[in-house]
PDB file of N, CA, C and O in Angstrom:
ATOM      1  N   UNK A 284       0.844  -1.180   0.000  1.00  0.00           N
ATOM      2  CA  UNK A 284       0.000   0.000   0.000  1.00  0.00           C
ATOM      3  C   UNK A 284       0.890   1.245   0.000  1.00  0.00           C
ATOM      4  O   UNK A 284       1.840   1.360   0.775  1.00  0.00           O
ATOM      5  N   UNK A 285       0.640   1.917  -0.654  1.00  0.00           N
ATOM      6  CA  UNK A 285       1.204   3.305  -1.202  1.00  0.00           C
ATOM      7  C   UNK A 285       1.341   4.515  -0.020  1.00  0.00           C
ATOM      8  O   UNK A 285       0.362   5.260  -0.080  1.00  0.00           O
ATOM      9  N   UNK A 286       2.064   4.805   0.774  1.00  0.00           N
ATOM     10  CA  UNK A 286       2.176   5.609   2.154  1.00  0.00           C
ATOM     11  C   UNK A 286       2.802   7.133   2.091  1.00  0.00           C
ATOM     12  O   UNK A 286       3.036   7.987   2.946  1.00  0.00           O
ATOM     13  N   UNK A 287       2.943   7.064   0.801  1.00  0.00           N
ATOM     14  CA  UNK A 287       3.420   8.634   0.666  1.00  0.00           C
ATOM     15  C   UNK A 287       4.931   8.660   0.211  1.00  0.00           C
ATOM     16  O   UNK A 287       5.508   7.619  -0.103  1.00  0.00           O
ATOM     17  N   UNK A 288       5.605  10.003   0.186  1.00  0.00           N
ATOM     18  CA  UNK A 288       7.077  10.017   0.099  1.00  0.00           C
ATOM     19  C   UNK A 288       7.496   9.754   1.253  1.00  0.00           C
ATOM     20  O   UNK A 288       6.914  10.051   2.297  1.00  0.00           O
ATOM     21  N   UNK A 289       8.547   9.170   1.151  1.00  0.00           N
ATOM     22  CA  UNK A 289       9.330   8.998   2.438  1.00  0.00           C
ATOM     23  C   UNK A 289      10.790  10.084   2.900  1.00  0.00           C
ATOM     24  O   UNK A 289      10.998  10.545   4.022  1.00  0.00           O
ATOM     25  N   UNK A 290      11.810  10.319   1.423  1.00  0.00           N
ATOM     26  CA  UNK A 290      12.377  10.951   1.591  1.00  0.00           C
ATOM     27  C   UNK A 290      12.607  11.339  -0.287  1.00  0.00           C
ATOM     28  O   UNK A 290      12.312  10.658  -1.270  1.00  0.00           O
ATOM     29  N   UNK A 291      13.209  12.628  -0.182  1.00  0.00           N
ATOM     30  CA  UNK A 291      13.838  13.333  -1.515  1.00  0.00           C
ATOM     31  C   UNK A 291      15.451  13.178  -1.350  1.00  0.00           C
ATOM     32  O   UNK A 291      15.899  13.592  -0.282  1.00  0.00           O
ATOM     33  N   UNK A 292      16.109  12.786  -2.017  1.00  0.00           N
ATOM     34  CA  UNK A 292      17.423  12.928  -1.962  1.00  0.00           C
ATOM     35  C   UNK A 292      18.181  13.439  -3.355  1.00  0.00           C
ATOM     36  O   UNK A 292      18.295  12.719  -4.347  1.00  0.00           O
ATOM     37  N   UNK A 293      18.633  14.676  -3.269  1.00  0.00           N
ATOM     38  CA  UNK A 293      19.143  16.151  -3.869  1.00  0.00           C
ATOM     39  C   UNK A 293      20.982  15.766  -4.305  1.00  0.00           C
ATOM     40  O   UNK A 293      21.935  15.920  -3.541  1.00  0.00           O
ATOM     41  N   UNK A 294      21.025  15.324  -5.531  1.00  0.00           N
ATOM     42  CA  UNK A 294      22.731  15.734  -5.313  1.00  0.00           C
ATOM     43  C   UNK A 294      23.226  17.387  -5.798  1.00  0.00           C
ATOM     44  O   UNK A 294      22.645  18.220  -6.494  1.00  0.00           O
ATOM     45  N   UNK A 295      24.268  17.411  -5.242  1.00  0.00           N
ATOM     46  CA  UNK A 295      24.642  18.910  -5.011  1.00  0.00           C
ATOM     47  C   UNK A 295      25.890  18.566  -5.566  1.00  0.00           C
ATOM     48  O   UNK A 295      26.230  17.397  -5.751  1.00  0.00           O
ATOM     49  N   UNK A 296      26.961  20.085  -5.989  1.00  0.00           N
ATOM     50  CA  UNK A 296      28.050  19.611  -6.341  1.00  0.00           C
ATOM     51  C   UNK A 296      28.936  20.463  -4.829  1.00  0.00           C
ATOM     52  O   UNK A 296      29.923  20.065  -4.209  1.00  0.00           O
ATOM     53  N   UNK A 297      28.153  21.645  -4.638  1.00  0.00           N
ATOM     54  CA  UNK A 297      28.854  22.268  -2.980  1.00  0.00           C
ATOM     55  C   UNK A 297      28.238  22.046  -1.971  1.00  0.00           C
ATOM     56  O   UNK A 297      27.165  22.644  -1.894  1.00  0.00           O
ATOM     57  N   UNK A 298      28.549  21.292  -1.004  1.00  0.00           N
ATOM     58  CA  UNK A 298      27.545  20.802   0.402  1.00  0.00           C
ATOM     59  C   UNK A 298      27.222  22.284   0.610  1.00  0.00           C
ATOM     60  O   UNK A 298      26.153  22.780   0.254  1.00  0.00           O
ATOM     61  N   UNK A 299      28.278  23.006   1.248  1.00  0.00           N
ATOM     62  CA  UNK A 299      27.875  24.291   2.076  1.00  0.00           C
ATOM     63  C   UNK A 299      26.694  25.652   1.312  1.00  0.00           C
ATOM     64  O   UNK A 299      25.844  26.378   1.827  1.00  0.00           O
ATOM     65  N   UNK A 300      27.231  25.479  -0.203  1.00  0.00           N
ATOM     66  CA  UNK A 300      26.549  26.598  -0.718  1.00  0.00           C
ATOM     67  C   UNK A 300      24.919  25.998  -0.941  1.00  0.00           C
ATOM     68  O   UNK A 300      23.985  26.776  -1.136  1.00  0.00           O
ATOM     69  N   UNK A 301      24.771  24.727  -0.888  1.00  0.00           N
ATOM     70  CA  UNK A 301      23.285  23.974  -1.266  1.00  0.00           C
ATOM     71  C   UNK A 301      22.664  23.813   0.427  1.00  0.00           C
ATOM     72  O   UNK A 301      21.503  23.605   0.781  1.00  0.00           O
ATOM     73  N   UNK A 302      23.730  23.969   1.154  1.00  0.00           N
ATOM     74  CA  UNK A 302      23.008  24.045   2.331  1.00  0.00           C
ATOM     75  C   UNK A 302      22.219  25.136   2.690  1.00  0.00           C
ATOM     76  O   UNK A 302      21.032  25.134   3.016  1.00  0.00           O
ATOM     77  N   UNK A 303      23.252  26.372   2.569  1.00  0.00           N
ATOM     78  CA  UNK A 303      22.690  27.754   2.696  1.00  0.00           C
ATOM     79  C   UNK A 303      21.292  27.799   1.983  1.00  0.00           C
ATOM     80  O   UNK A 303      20.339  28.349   2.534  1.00  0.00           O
ATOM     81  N   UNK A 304      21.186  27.213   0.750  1.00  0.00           N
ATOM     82  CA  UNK A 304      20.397  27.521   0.013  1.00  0.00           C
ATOM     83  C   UNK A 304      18.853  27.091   0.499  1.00  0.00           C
ATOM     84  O   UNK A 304      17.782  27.662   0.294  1.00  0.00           O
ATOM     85  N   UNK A 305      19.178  25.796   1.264  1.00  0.00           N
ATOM     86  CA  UNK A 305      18.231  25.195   1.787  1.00  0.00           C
ATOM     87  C   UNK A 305      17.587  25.522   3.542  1.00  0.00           C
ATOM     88  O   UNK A 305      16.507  25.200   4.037  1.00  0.00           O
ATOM     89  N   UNK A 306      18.577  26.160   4.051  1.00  0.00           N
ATOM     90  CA  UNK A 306      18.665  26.356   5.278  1.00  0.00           C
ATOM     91  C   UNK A 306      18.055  27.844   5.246  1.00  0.00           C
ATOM     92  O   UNK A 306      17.606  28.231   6.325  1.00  0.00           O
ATOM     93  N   UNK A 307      17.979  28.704   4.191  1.00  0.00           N
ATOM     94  CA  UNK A 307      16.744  29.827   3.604  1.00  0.00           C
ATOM     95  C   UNK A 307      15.496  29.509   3.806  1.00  0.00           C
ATOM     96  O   UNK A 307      14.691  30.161   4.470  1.00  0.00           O
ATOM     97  N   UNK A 308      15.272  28.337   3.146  1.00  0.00           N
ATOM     98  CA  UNK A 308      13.819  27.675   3.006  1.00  0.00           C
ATOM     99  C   UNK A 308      13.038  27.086   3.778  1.00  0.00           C
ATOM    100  O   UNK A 308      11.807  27.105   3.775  1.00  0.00           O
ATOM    101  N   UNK A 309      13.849  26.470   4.556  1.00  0.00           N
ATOM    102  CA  UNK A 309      13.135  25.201   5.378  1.00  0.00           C
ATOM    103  C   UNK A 309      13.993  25.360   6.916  1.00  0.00           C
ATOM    104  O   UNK A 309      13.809  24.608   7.872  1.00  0.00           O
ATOM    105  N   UNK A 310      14.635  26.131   6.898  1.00  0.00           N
ATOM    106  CA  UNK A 310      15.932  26.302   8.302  1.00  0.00           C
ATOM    107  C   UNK A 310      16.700  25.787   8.665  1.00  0.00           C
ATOM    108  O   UNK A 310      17.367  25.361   7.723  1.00  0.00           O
ATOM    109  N   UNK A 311      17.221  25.420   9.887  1.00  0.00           N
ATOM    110  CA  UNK A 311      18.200  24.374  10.369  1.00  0.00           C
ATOM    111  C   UNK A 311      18.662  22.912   9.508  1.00  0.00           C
ATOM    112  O   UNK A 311      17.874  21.969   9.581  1.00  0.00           O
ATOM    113  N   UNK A 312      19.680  22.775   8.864  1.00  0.00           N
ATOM    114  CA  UNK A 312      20.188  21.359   8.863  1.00  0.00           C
ATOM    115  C   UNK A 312      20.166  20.398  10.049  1.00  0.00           C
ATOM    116  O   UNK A 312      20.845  20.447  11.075  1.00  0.00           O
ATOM    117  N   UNK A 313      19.329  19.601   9.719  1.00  0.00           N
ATOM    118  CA  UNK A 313      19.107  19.004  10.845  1.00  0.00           C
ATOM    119  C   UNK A 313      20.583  17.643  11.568  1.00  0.00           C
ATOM    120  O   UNK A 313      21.086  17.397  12.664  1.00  0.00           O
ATOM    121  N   UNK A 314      20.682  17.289  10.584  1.00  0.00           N
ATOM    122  CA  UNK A 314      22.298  16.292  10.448  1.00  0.00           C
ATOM    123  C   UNK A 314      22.387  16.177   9.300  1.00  0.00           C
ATOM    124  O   UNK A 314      21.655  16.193   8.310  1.00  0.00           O
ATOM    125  N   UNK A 315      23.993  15.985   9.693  1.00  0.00           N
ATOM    126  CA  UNK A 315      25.252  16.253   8.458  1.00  0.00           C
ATOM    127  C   UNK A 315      26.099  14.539   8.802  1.00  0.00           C
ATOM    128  O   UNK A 315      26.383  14.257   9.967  1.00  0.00           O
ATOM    129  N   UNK A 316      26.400  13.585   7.695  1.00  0.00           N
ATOM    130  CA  UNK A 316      26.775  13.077   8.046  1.00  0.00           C
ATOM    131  C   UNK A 316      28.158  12.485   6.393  1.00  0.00           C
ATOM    132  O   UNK A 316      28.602  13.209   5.503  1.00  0.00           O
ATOM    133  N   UNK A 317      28.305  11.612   6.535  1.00  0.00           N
ATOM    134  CA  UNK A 317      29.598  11.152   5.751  1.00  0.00           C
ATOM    135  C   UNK A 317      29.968   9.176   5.810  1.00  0.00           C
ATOM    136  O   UNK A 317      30.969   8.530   6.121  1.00  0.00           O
ATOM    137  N   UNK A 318      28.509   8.778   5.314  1.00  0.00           N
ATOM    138  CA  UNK A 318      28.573   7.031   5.719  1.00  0.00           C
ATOM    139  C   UNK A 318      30.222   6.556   5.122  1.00  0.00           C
ATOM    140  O   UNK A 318      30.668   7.360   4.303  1.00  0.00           O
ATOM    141  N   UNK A 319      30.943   5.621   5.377  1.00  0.00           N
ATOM    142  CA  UNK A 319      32.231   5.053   5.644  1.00  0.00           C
ATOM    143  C   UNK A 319      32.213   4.262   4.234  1.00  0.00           C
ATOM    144  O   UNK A 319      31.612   3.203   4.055  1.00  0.00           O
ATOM    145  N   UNK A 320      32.894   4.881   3.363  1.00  0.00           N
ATOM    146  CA  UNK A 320      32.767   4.069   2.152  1.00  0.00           C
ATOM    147  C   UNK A 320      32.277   4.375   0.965  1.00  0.00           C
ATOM    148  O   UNK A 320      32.648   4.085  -0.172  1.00  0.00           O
ATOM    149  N   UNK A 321      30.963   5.302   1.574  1.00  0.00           N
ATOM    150  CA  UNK A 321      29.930   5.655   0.340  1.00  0.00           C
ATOM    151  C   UNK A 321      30.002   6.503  -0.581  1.00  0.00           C
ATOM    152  O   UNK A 321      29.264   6.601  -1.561  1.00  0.00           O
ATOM    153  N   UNK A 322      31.349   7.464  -0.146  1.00  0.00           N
ATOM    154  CA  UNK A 322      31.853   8.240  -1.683  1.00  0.00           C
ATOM    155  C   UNK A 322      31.300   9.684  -1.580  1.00  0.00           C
ATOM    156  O   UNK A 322      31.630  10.541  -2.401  1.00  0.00           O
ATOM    157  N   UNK A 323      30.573   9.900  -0.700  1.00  0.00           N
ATOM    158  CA  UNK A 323      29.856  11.030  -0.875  1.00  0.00           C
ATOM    159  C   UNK A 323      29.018  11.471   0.685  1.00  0.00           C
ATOM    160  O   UNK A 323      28.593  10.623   1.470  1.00  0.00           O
ATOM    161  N   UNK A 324      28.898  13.115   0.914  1.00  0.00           N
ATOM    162  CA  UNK A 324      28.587  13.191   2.424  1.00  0.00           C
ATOM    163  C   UNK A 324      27.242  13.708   2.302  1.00  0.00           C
ATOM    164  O   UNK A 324      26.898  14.106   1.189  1.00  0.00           O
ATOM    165  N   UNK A 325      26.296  13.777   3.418  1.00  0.00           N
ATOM    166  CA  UNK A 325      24.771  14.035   3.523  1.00  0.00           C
ATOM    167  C   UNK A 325      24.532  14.876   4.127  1.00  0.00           C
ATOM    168  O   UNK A 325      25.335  14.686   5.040  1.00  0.00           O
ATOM    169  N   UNK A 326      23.876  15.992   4.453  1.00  0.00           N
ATOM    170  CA  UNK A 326      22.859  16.842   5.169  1.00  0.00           C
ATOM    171  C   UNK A 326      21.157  16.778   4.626  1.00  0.00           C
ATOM    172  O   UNK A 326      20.503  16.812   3.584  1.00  0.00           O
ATOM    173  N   UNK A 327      20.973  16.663   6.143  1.00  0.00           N
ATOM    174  CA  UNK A 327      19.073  16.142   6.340  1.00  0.00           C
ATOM    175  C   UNK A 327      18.304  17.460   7.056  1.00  0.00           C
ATOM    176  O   UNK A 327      18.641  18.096   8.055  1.00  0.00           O
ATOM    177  N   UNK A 328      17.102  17.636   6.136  1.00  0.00           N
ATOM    178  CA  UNK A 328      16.388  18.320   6.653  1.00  0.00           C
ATOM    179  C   UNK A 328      14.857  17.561   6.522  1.00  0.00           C
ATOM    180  O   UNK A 328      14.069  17.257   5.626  1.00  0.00           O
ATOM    181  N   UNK A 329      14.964  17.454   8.083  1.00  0.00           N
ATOM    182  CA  UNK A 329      13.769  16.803   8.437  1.00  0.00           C
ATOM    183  C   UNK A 329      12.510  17.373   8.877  1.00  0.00           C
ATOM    184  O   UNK A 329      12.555  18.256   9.734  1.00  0.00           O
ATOM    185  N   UNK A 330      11.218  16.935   8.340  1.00  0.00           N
ATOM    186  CA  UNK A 330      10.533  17.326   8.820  1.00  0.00           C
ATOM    187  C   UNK A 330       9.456  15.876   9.765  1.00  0.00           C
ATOM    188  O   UNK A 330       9.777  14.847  10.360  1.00  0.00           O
ATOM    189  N   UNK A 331       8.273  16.484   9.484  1.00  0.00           N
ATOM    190  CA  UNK A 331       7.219  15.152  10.665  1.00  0.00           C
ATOM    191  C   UNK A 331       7.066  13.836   9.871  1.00  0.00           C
ATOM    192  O   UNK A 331       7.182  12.806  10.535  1.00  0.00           O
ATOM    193  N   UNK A 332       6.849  13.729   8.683  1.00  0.00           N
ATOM    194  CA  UNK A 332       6.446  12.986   8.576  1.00  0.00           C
ATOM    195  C   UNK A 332       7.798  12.284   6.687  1.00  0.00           C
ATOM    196  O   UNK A 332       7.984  11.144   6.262  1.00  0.00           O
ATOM    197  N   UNK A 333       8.270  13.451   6.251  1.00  0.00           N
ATOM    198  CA  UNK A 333       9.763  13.307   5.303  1.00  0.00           C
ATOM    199  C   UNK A 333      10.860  13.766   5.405  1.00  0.00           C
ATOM    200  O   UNK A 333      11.100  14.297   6.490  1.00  0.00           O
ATOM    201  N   UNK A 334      11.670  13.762   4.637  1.00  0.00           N
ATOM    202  CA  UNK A 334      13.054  14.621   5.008  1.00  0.00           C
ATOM    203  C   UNK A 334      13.634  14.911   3.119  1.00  0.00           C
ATOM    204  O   UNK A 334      13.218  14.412   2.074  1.00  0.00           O
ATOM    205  N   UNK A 335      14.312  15.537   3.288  1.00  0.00           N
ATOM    206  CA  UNK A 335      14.861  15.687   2.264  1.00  0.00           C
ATOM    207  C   UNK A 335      16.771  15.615   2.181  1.00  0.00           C
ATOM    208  O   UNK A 335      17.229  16.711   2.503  1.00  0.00           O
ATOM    209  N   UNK A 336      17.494  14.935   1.950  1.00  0.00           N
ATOM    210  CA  UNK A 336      18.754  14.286   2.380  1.00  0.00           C
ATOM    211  C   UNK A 336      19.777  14.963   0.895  1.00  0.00           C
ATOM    212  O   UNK A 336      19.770  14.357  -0.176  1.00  0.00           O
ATOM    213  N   UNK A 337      20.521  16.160   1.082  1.00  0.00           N
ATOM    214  CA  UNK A 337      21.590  16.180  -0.150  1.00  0.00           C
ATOM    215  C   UNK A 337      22.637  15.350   0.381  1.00  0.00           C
ATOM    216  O   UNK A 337      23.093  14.958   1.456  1.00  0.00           O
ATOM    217  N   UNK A 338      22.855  15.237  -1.167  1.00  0.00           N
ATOM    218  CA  UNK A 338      24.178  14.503  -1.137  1.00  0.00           C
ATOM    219  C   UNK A 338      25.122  15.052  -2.237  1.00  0.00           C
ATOM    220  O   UNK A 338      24.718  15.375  -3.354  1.00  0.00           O
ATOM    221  N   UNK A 339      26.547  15.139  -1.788  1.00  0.00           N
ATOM    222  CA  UNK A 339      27.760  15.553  -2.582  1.00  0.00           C
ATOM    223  C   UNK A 339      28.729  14.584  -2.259  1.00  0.00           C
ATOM    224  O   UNK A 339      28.948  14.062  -1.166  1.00  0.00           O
ATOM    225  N   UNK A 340      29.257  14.417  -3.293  1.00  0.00           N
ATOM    226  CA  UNK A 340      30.847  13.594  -3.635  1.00  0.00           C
ATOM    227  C   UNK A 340      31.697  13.810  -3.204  1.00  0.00           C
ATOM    228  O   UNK A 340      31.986  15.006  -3.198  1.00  0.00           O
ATOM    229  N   UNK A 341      32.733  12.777  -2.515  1.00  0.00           N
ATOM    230  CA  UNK A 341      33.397  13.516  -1.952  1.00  0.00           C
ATOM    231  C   UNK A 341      34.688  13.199  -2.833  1.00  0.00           C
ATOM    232  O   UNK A 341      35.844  13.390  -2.457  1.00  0.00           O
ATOM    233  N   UNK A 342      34.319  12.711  -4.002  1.00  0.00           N
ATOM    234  CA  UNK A 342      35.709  12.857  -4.778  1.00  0.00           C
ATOM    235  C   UNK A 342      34.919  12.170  -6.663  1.00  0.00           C
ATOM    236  O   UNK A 342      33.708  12.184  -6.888  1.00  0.00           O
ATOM    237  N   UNK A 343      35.670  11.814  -7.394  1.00  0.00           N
ATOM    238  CA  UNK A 343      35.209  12.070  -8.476  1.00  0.00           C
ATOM    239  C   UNK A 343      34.577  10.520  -9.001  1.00  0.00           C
ATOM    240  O   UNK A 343      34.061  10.177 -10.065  1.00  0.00           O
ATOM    241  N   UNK A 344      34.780  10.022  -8.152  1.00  0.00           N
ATOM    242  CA  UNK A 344      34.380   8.255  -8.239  1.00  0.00           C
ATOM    243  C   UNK A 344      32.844   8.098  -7.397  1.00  0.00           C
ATOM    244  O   UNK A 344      32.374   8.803  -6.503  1.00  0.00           O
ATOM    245  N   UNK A 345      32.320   6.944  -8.040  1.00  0.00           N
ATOM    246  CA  UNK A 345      31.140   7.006  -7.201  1.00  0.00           C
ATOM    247  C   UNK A 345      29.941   7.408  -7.957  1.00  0.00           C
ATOM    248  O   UNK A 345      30.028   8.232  -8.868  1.00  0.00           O
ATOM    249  N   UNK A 346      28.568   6.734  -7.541  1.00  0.00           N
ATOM    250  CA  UNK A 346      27.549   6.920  -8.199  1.00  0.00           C
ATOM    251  C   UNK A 346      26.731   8.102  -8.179  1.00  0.00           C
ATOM    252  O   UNK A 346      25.828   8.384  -8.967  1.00  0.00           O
ATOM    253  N   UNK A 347      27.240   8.913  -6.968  1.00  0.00           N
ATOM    254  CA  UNK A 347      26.620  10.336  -6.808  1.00  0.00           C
ATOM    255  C   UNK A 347      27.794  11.449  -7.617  1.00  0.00           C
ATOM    256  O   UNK A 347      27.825  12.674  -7.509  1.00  0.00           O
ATOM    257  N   UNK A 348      28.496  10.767  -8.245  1.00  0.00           N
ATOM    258  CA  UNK A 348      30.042  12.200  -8.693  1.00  0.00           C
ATOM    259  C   UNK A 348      29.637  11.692 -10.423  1.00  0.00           C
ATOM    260  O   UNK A 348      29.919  12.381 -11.404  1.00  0.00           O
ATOM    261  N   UNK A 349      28.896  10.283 -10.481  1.00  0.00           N
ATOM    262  CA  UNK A 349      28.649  10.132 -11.979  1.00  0.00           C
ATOM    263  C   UNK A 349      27.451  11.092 -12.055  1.00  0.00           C
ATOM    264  O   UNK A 349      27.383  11.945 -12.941  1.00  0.00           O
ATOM    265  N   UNK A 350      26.713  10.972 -11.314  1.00  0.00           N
ATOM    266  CA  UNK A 350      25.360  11.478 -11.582  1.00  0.00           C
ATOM    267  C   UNK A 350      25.261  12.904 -12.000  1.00  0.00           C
ATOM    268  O   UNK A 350      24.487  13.446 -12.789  1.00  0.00           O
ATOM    269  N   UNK A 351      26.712  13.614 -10.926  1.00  0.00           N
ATOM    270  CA  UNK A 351      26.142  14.889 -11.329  1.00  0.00           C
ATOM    271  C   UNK A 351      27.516  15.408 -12.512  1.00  0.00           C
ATOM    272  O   UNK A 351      27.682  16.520 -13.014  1.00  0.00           O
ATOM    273  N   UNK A 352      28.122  14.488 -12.641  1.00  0.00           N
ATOM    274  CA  UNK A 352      29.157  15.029 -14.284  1.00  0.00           C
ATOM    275  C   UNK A 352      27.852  14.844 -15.406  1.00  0.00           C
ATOM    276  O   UNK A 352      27.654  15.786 -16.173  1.00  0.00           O
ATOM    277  N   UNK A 353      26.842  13.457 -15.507  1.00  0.00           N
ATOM    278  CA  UNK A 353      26.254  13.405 -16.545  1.00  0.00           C
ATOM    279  C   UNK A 353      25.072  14.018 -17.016  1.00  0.00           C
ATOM    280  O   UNK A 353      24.541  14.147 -18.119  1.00  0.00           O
ATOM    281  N   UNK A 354      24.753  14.442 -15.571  1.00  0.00           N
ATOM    282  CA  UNK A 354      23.472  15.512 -15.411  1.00  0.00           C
ATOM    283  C   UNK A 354      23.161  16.449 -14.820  1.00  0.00           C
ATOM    284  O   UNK A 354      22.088  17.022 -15.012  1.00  0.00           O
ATOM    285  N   UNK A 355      24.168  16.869 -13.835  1.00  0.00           N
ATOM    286  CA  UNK A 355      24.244  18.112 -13.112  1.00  0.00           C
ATOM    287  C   UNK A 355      23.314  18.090 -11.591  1.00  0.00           C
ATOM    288  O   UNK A 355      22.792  17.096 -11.087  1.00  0.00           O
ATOM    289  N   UNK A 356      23.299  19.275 -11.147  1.00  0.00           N
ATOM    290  CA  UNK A 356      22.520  19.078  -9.391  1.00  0.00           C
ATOM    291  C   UNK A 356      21.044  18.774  -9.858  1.00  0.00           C
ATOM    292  O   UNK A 356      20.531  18.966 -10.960  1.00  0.00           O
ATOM    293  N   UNK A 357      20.490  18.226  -8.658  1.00  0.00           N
ATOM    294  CA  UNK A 357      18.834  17.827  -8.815  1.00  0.00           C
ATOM    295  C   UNK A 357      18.409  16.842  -8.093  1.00  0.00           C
ATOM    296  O   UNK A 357      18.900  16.401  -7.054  1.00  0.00           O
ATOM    297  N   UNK A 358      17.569  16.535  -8.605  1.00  0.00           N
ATOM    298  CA  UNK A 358      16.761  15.502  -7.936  1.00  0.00           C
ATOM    299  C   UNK A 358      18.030  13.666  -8.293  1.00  0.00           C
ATOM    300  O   UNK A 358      18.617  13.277  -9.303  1.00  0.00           O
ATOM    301  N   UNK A 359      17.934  13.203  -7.163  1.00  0.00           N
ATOM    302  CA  UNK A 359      18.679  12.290  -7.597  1.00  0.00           C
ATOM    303  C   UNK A 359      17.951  10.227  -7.350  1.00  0.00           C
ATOM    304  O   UNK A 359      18.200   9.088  -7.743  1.00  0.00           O
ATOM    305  N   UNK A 360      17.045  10.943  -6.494  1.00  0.00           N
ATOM    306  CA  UNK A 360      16.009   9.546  -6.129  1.00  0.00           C
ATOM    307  C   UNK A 360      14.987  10.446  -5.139  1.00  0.00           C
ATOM    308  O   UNK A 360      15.215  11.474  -4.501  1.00  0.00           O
ATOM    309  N   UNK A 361      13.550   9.492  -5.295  1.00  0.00           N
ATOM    310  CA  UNK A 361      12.573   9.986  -4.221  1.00  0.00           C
ATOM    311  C   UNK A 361      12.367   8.333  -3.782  1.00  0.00           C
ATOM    312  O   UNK A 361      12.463   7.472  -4.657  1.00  0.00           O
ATOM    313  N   UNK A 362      12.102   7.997  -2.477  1.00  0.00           N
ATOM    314  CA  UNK A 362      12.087   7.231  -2.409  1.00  0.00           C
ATOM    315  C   UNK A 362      10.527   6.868  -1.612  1.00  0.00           C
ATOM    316  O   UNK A 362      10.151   7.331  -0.535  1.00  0.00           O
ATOM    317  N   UNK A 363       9.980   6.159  -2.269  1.00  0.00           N
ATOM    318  CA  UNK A 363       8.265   5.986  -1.411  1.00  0.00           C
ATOM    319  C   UNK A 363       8.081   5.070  -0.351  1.00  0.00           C
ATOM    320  O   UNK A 363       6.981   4.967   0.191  1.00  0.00           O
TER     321      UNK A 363
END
């Protein structure tokens, strides 16, 4: 059964300047994090019931550093 969005996840190519950008809109970054391996670091802005999670590369390898050489910042998955 179909429950809504769960989360938006945004790749960015500058954490800090896409933060600002977001931290305009919606306020506080809620956590910032950097999973062990995954190539790329996160900031979450959460709300009650979704969140919305960017993500940037943290180097030129990796499925979030392909994504945005072949298509630039955006939407990168919504996940339901």
């Amino acid at each position: 059964m179909y429950k809504g969005v769960d989360h938006v996840v945004i790749a960015v190519k500058d954490m800090e300047a896409a933060i600002a950008k977001y931290e305009a809109i919606y306020g506080p970054v809620s956590d910032r994090g950097e999973p062990p391996g995954a190539g790329f670091k996160t900031a979450f802005f959460r709300f009650a019931e979704s969140y919305i999670e960017l993500v940037c590369p943290t180097g030129d390898q990796g499925p979030v550093a392909k994504r945005l050489a072949d298509s630039g910042e955006g939407v990168y998955m919504i996940a339901m």
